[in-house]
C-alpha atoms as one frame of an Amber mdcrd trajectory, in Angstrom:
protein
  -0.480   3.412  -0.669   2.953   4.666  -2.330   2.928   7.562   0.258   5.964
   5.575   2.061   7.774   4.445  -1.671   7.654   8.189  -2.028   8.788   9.088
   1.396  11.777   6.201   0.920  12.449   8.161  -2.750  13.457  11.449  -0.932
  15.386  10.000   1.843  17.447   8.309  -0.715  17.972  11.243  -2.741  18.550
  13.781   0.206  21.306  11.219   1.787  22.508   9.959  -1.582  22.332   6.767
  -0.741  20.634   4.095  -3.284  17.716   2.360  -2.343  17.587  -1.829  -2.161
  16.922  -2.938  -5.279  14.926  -5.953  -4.129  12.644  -3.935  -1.784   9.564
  -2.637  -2.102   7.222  -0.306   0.384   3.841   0.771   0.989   2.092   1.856
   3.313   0.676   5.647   4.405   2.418   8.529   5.367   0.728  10.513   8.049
   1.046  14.582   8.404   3.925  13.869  11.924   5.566  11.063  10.060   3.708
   7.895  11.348   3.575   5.113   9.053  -0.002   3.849   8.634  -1.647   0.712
   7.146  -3.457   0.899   4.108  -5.531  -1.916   2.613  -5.282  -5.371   0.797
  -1.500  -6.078   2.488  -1.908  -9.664   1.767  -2.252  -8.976  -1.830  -0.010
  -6.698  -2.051   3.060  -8.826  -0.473   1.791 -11.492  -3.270   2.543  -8.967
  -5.555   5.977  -8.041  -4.487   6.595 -11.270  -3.978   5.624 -12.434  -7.825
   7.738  -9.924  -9.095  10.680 -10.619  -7.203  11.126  -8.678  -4.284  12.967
 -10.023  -1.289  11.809  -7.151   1.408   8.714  -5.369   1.617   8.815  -2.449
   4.016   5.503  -1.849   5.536   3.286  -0.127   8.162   3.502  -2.179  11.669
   0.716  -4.100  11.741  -0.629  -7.233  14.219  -1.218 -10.574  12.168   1.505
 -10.347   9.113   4.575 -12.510   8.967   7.102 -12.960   6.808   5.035 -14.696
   3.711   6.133 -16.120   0.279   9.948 -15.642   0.719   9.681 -11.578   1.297
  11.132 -10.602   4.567   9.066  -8.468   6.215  10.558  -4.833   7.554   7.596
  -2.832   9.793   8.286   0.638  10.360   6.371   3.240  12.649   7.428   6.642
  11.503   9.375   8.118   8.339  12.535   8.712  10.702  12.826   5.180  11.293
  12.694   4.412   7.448  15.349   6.935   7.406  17.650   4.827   9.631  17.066
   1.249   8.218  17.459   2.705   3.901  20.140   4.571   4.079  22.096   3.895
   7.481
């Protein structure tokens, strides 16, 4: 589940770019860079939610909406978490 947090980690540090602050991510990170889902997403947007996050970036998935005041950014593949953390 932090396979993506991780993958988000290096992009940030290879571009030198920060991260958001008030994001958080989870989700899968496949051996070709797809983004995959990983269980219990409700809960886990609770979560981030509860503890302040405004953005969760997450696998894209049918069914989820944006859900206790976290806006919700779904990715496919590690390149295109590239383009929307650090420009």
């Amino acid at each position: 589940a932090a396979d993506l947090a991780v993958a988000a980690a290096l992009v940030s540090a290879a571009r030198g770019a920060p991260l958001p602050a008030d994001a958080a991510y989870f989700g899968e990170v496949g051996l070709l860079g797809e983004v995959r889902p990983v269980g219990a997403a409700d809960a886990r947007l609770r979560e981030a939610a509860g503890h302040g996050f405004k953005r969760a970036f997450l696998p894209r998935t049918e069914g989820l909406q944006r859900r206790d005041g976290l806006e919700l950014i779904e990715i496919e593949t590690v390149d295109e978490l590239a383009e929307r953390v650090a420009g």
